[in-house]
Coordinates of C-alpha atoms in Angstrom, one line a residue:
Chain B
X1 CA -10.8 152.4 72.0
X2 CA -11.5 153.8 68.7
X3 CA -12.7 151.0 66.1
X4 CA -13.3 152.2 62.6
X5 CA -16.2 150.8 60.7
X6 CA -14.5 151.6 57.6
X7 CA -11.3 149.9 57.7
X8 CA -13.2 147.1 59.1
X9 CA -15.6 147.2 56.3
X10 CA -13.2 147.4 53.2
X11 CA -11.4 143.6 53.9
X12 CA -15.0 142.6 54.0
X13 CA -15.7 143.5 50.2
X14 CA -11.8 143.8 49.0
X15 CA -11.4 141.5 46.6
X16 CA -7.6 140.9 48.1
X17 CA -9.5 139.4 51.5
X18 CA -11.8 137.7 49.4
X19 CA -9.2 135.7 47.3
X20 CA -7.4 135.2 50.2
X21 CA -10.8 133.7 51.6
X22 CA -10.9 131.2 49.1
X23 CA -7.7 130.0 49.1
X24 CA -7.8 129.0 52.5
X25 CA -11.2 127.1 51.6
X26 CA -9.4 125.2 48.5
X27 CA -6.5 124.4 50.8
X28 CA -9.0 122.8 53.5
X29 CA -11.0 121.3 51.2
X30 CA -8.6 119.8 48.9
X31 CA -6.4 118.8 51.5
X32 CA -9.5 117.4 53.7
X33 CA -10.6 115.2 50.2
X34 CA -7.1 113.8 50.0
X35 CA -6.8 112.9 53.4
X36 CA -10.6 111.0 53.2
X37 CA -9.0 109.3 50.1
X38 CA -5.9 107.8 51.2
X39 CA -7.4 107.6 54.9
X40 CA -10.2 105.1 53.9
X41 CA -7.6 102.1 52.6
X42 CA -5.7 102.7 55.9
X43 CA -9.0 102.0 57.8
X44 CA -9.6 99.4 55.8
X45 CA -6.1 98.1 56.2
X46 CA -6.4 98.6 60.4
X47 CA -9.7 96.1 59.9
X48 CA -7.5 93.6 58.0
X49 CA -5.6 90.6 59.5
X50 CA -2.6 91.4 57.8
X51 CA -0.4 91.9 60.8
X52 CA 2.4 93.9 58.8
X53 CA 0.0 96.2 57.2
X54 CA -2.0 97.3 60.6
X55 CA 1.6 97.6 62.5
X56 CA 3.1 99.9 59.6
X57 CA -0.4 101.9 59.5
X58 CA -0.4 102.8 63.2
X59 CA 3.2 103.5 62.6
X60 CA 2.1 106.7 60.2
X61 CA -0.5 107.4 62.6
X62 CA 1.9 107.6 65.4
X63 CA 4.1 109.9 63.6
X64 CA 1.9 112.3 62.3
X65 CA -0.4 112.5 64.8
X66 CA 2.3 113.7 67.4
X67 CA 4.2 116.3 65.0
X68 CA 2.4 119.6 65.5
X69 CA 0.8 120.4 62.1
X70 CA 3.2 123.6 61.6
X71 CA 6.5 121.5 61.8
X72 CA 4.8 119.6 58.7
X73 CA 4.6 122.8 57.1
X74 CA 8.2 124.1 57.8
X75 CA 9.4 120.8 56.8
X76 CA 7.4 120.4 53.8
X77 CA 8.1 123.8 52.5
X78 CA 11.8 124.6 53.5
X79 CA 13.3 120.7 54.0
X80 CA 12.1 119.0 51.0
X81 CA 13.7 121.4 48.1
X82 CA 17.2 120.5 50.0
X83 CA 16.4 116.4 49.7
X84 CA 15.5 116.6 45.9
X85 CA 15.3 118.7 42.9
X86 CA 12.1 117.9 42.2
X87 CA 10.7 119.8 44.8
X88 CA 12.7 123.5 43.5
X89 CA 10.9 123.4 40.5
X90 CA 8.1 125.7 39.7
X91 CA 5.2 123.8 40.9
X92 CA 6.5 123.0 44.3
X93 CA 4.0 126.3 45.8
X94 CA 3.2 127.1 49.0
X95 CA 0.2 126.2 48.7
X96 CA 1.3 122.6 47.3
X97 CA 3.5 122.4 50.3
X98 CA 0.9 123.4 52.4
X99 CA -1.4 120.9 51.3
X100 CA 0.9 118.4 51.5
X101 CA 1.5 118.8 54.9
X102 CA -2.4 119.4 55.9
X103 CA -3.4 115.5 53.9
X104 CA -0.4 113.7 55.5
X105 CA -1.2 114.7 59.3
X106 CA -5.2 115.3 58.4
X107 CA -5.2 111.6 57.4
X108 CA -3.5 110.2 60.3
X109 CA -7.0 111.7 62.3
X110 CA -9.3 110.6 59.4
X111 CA -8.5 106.8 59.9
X112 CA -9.9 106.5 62.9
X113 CA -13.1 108.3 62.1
X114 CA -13.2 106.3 59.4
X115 CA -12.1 102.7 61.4
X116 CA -15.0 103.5 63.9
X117 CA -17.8 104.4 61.1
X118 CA -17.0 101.3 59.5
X119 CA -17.0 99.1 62.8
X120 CA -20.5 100.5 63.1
X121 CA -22.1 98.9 60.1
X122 CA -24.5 96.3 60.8
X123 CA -22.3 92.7 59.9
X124 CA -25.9 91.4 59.5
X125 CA -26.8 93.3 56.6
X126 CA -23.1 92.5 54.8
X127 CA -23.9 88.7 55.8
X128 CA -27.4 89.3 53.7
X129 CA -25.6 91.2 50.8
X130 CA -23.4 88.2 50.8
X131 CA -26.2 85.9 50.7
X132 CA -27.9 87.2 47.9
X133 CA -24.1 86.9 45.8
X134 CA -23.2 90.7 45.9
X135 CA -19.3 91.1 45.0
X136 CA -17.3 92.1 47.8
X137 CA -17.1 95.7 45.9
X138 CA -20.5 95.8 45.7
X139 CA -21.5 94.9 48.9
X140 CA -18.4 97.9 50.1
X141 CA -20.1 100.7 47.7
X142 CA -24.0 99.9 48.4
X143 CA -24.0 99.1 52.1
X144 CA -21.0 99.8 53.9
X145 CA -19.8 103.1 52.3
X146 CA -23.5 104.7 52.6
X147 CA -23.7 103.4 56.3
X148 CA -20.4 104.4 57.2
X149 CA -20.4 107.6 56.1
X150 CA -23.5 108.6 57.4
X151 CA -21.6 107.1 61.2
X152 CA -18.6 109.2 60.1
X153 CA -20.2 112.9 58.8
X154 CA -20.2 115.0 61.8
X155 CA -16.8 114.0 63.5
X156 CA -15.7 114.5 59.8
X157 CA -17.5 117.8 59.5
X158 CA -15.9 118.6 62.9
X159 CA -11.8 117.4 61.3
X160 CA -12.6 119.8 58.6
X161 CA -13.0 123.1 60.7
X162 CA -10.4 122.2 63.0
X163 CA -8.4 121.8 59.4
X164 CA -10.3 124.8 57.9
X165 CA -8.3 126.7 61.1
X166 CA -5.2 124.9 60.4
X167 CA -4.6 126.4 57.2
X168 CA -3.9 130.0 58.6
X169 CA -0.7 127.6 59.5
X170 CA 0.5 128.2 56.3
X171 CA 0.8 131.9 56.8
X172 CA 4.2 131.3 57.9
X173 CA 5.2 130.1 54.2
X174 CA 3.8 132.9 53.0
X175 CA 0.7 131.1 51.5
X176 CA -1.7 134.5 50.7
X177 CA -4.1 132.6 52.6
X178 CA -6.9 134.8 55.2
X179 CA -4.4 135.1 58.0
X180 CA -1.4 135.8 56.1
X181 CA -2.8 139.3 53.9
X182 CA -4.5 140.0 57.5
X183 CA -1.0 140.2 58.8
X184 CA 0.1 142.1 56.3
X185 CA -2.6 144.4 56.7
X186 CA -1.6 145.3 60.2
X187 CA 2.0 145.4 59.4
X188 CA 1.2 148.3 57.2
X189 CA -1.8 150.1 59.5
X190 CA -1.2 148.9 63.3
X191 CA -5.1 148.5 63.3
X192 CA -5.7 145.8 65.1
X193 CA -9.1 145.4 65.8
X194 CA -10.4 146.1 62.6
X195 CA -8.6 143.6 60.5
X196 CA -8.5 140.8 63.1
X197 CA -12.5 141.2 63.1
X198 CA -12.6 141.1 59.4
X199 CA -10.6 137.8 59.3
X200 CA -12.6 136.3 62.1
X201 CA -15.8 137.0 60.3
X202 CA -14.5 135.5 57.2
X203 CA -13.7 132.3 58.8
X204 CA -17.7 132.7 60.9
X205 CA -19.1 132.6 57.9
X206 CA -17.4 130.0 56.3
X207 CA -17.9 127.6 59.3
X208 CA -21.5 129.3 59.7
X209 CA -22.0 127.7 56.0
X210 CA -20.8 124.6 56.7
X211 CA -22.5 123.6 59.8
X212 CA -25.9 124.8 57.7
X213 CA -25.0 122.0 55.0
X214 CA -24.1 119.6 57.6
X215 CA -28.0 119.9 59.1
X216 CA -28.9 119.3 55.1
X217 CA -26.7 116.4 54.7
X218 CA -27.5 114.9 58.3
X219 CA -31.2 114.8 57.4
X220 CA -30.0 113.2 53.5
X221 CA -28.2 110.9 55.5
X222 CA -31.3 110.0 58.2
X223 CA -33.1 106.6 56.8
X224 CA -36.3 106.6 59.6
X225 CA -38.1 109.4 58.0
X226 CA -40.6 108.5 55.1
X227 CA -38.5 109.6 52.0
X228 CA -39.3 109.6 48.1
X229 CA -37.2 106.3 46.7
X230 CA -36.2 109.0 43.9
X231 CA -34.2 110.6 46.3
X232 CA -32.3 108.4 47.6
X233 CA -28.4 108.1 49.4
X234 CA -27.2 105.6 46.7
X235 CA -27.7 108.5 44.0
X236 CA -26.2 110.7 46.2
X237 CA -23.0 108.6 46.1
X238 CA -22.7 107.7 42.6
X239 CA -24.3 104.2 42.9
X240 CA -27.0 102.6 40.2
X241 CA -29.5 101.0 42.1
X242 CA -32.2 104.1 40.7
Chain Z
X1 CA -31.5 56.5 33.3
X2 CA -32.8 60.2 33.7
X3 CA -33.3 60.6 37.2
X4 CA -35.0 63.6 38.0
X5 CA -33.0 65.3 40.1
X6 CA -34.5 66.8 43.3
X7 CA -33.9 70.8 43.3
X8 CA -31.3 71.0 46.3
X9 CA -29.3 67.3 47.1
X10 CA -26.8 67.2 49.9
X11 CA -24.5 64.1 50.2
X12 CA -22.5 63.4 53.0
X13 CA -22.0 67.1 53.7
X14 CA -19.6 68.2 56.7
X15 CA -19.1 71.0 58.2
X16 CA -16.7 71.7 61.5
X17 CA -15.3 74.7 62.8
X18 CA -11.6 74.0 64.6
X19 CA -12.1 70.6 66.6
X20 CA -16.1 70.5 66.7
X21 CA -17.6 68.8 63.9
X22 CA -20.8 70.1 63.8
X23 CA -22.0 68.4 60.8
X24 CA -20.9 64.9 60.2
X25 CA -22.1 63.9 56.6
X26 CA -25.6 64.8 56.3
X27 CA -28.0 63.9 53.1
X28 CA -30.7 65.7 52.3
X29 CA -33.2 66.2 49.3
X30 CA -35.5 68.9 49.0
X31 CA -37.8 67.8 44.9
X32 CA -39.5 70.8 43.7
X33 CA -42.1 72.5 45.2
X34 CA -41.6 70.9 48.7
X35 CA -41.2 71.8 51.9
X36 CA -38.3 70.7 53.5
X37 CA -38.5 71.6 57.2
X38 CA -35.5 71.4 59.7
X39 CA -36.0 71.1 63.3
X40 CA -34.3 69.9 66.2
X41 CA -32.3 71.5 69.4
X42 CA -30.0 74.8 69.5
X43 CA -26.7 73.4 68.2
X44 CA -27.7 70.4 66.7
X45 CA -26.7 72.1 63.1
X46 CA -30.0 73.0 61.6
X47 CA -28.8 76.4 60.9
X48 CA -25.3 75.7 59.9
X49 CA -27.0 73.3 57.5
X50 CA -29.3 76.2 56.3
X51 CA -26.2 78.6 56.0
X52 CA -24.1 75.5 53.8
X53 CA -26.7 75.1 51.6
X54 CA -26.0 79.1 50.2
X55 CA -22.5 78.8 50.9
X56 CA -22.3 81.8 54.1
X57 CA -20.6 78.2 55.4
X58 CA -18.3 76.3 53.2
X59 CA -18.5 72.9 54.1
X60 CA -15.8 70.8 54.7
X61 CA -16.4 68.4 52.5
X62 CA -19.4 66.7 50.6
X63 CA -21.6 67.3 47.5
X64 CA -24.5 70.1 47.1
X65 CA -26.2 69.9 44.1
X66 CA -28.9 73.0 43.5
X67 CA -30.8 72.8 40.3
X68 CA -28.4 71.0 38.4
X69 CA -25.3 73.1 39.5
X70 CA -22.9 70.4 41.4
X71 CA -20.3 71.6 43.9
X72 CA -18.2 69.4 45.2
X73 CA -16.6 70.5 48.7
X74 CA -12.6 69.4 49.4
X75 CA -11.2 70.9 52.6
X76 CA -7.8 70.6 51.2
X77 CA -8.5 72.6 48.4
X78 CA -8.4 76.3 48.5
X79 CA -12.0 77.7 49.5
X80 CA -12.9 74.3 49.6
X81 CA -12.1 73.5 46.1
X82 CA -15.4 75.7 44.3
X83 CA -14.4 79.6 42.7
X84 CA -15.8 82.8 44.1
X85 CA -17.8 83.4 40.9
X86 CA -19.8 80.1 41.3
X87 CA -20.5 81.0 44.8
X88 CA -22.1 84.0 43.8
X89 CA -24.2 82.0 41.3
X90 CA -25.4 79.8 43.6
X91 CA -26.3 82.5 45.9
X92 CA -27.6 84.0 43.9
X93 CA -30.3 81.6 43.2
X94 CA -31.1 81.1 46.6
X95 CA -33.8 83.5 48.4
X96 CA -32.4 84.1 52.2
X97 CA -34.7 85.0 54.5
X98 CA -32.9 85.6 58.4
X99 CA -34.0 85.3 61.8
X100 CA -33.2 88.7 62.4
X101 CA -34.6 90.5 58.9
X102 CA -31.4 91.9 58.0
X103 CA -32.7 94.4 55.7
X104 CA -30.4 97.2 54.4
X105 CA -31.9 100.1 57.0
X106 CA -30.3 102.8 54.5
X107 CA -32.5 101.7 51.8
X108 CA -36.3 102.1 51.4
X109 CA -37.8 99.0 51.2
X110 CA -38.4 99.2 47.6
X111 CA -34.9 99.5 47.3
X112 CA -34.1 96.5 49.6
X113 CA -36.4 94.3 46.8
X114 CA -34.5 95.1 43.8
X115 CA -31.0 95.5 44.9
X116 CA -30.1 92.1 44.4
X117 CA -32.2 91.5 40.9
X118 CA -30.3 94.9 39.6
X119 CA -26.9 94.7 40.8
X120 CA -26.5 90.6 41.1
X121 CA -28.8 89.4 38.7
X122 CA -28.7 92.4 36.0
X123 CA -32.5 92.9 35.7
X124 CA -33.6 96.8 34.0
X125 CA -34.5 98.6 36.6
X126 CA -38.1 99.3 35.6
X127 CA -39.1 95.9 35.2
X128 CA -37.5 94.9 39.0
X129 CA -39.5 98.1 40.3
X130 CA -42.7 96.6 38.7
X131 CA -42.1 93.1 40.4
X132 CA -40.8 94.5 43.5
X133 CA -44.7 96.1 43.6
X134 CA -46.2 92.8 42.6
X135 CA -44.3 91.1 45.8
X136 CA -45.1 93.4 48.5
X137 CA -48.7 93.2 47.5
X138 CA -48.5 89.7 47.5
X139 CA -46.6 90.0 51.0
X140 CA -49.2 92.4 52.1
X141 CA -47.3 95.1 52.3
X142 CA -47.6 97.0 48.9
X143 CA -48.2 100.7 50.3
X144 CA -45.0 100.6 52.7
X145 CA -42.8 100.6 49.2
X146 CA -41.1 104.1 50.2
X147 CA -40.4 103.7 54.5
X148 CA -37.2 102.6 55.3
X149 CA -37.0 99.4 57.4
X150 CA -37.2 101.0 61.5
X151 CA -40.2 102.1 60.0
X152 CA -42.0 99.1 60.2
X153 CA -42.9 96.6 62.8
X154 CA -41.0 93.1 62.9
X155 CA -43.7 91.3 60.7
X156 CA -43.8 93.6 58.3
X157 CA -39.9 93.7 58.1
X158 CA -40.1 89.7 57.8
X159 CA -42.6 90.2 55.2
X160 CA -40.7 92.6 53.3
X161 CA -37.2 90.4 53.7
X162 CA -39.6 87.2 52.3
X163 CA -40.2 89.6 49.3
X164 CA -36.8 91.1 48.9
X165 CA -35.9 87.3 48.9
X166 CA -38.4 86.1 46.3
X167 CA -37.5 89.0 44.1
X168 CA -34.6 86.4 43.1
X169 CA -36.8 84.3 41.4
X170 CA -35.0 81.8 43.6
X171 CA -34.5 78.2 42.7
X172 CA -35.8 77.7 46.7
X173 CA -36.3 80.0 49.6
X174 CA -34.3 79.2 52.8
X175 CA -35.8 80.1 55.7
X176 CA -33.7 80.6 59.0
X177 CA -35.9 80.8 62.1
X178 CA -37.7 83.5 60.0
X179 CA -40.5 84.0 63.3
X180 CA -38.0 83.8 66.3
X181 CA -37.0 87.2 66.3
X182 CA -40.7 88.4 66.2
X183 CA -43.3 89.5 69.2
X184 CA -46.1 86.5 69.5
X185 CA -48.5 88.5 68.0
X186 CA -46.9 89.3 64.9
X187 CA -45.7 85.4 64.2
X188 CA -48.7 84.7 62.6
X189 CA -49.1 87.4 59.9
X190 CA -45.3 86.2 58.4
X191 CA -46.7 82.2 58.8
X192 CA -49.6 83.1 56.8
X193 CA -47.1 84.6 54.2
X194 CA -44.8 81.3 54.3
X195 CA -47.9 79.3 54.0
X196 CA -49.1 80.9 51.1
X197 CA -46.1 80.1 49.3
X198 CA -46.1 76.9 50.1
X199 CA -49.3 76.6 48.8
X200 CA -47.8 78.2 45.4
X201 CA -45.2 75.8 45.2
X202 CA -42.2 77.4 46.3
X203 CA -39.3 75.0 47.3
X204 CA -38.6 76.1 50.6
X205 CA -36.0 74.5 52.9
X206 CA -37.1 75.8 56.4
X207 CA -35.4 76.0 60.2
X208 CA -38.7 76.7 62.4
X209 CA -39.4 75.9 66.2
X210 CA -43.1 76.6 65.2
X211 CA -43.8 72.6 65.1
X212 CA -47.6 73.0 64.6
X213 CA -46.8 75.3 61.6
X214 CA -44.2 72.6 60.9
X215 CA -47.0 69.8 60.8
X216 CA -49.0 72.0 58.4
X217 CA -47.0 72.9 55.7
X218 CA -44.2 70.8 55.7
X219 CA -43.9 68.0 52.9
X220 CA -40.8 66.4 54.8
X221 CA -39.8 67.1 58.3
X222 CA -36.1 66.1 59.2
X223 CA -34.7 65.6 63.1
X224 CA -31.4 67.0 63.1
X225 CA -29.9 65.5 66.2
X226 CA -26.1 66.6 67.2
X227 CA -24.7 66.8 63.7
X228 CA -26.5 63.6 62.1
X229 CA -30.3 63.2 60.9
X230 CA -31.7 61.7 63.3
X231 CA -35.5 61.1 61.8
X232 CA -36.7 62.0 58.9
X233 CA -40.1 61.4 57.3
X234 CA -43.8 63.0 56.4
X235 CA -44.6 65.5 59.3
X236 CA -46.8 64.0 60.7
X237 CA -45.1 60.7 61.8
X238 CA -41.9 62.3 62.7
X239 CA -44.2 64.9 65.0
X240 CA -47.2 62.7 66.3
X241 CA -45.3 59.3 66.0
X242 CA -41.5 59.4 66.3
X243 CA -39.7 56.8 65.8
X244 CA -36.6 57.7 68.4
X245 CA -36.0 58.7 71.1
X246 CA -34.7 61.8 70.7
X247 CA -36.5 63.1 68.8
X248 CA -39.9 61.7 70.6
X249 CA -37.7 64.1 73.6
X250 CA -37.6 67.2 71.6
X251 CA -40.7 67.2 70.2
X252 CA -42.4 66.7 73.7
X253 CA -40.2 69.7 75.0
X254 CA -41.2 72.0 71.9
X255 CA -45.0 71.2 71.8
X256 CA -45.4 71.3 75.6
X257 CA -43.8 75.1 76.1
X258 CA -44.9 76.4 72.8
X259 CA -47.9 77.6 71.9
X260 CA -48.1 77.8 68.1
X261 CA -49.5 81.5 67.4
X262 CA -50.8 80.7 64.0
X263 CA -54.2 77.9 64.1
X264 CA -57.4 78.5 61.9

């Protein structure tokens, strides 16, 4: 075994690994913010009475849930330009078909993180926003969202580095994402061990990061500690009570 | 011709869920600066009454007039015949206090006091702040402002809730069972709070099982007896004197196992 620090060590700094890097972290994190967004009606919708809305919602889930994430890919990338021209124009990337692929399945897992964080909220403390004649928005963005989300942050956290890894996925549409260039790299060299460790402690880091913020935003999120009212989680989510 | 109107009237209000009527056409008046207290056993519809009176119920059918606004109930109308908006109004002008607190536990408790006056209501935010102070002082709880609500013990979360509610500037305060949830030795310091505001001539419309506190402060006790009034009158000849039987039962029952926490 002969590892060389120096072929391991350029990736780490080349700016080739580095964009690569960050296009893996825009792909999970775009893809991860569209899935929250269209997965938060559909938890919504599982909560509702409508009986033809919940059946067609577990429908989706059903489907995406059991398709492995790189048949979305394939299909996204190679089926779609043969159903439409729209999708052999110039925008339809890689990475577009990529993401597409990561929101649709990614939000199949979302709703029921979401359903079970918004089952959690106290139905006390609607009844009392109620009382006091909140609108039913209101009473959704100042105390169901903030308790929710607080139920829903780490298993959410958790979705997006299971997604984060996902996203190497897209290497086989030749997205220059992390594990695509690494590929590449050891197509060229045969060295192994060198590159693979690069890539892995690319994606260490990132995760590294992220679990760091989680800690920060867990604490935000805790409301038994004494806390300045400036700071508060309504401000942090865009609300007005401040 | 200009009858005063009482704050809150009820006429022939009811109220039933599937095939249980659990109201059946109550009247009640609660004039200004009284206190209207409701006792009587679990499930004879003191608190469904309580809950109709700001609308969490919507009565089958009947009258509620609060402060001049008149809602007439229809079951055969959609939502009872009255509009979302005027719900909210009425609300709206109506302090809740609940048995179980029901403060918002992601909030500080500064917060809790001027959500409603900011987002319902439309106050500026400094001048809510300011009377959110004034409150908890006058609750007794002025330097808690900044803990969150499992910070605090059960009285001072009642205490807090009675100020989040008053921060309103309610027409009347409804009161459900506001000590039932508490540990006996924290009952008395939210009666003391009640009382006080009684004494300030809040309207209050009250659901208690503290009868001695009842006999105190009340201006009207009413009997609610399986859906229907079944006494009403000053407090203390519907709790020293009553006139029926039933109620001469419950009252026995309540005063015999009870032991009022609050007596000076």
């Amino acid at each position: 075994m002969n590892f060389d620090l120096d072929v391991f060590l350029t990736p780490l700094f080349s700016w080739v690994f580095m964009k690569a890097a960050l296009i893996t972290l825009a792909l999970a994190a775009s893809a991860h913010a569209g899935a929250i967004l269209i997965s938060v009606p559909m938890a919504l919708g599982l909560n509702s009475h409508s009986r033809l809305l919940k059946a067609a919602i577990r429908l989706y889930v059903g489907i995406f849930r059991a398709i492995p994430t790189l048949l979305w890919m394939l299909f996204f990338w190679n089926a779609m330009p043969q159903f439409s021209a729209v999708f052999r124009e110039s925008w339809y990337t890689p990475f577009m078909a990529a993401w597409i692929a990561l929101v649709v399945n990614e939000a199949a897992y979302q709703v029921e993180i979401n359903r079970a964080a918004l089952n959690a909220v106290d139905r006390a403390q609607i009844q009392a926003a109620t009382a006091f004649g909140f609108h039913p928005l209101q009473i959704f963005r100042l105390v169901t969202l903030p308790q929710a989300a607080r139920v829903a942050l780490p298993p959410t956290v958790n979705e997006f580095i299971t997604l984060l890894k996902a996203t190497s996925l897209a290497s086989v549409i030749s997205l220059q994402e992390l594990m695509t260039v690494t590929n590449q790299a050891v197509a060229t060299t045969f060295q192994f061990q060198e590159y693979y460790a690069a890539a892995a402690v690319y994606y260490l880091v990132i995760v590294t990061v992220l679990t760091l913020f989680q800690g920060r935003l867990e604490r935000r999120f805790d409301w038994t500690t004494e806390r300045r009212p400036g700071g508060s989680l309504i401000r942090l989510l865009g609300g007005r009570a401040r | 011709m200009a009858e005063v109107l009482p704050r809150i009237r009820v006429r022939d209000l009811v109220k039933s869920y599937h095939h249980l009527t659990v109201l059946k056409g109550i009247d009640l008046d609660a004039e200004e600066g009284s206190v209207v207290t409701l006792i009587g056993s679990s499930g004879s519809g003191k608190s469904t009454l309580l809950r109709c009176l700001n609308l969490l119920e919507i009565p089958d059918s009947g009258d509620i007039v609060i402060d001049g606004e008149a809602l007439h109930f229809d079951r055969r109308k959609k939502a009872g015949g009255v509009d979302a908006r005027q719900i909210r109004r009425v609300r709206s002008s109506l302090g809740m206090v609940f048995q179980n607190f029901a403060l918002w536990s992601h909030m500080t408790i500064l917060e809790n006091v001027i959500a409603a006056p900011v987002h319902v209501l439309g106050v500026p935010r400094e001048q809510a702040v300011e009377r959110a102070h004034a409150l908890l002082q006058r609750v007794g709880i002025g330097e808690k402002h900044a803990c969150f609500p499992a910070q605090l013990s059960g009285g001072q979360q009642q205490r807090a809730a009675i100020a989040r509610a008053l921060a309103i500037e309610p027409k009347a305060l409804l009161l459900d069972e506001p000590t039932s949830a508490l540990d006996p030795e924290l009952v008395s310091e939210v009666l003391r709070v009640i009382r006080d505001l009684a004494e300030g001539g809040i309207t209050m419309v009250l659901v208690t099982h503290e009868l001695r506190f009842a006999r105190d402060v009340s201006s009207r006790v009413v009997f609610l007896h399986q859906g229907q009034i079944g006494e009403t009158g000053p407090p203390d000849q519907v709790l020293r004197d009553p006139q029926t039987e039933a109620c001469r039962r419950f009252v026995r029952s309540e005063l015999g196992t009870r032991m009022s926490s609050v007596e000076e």
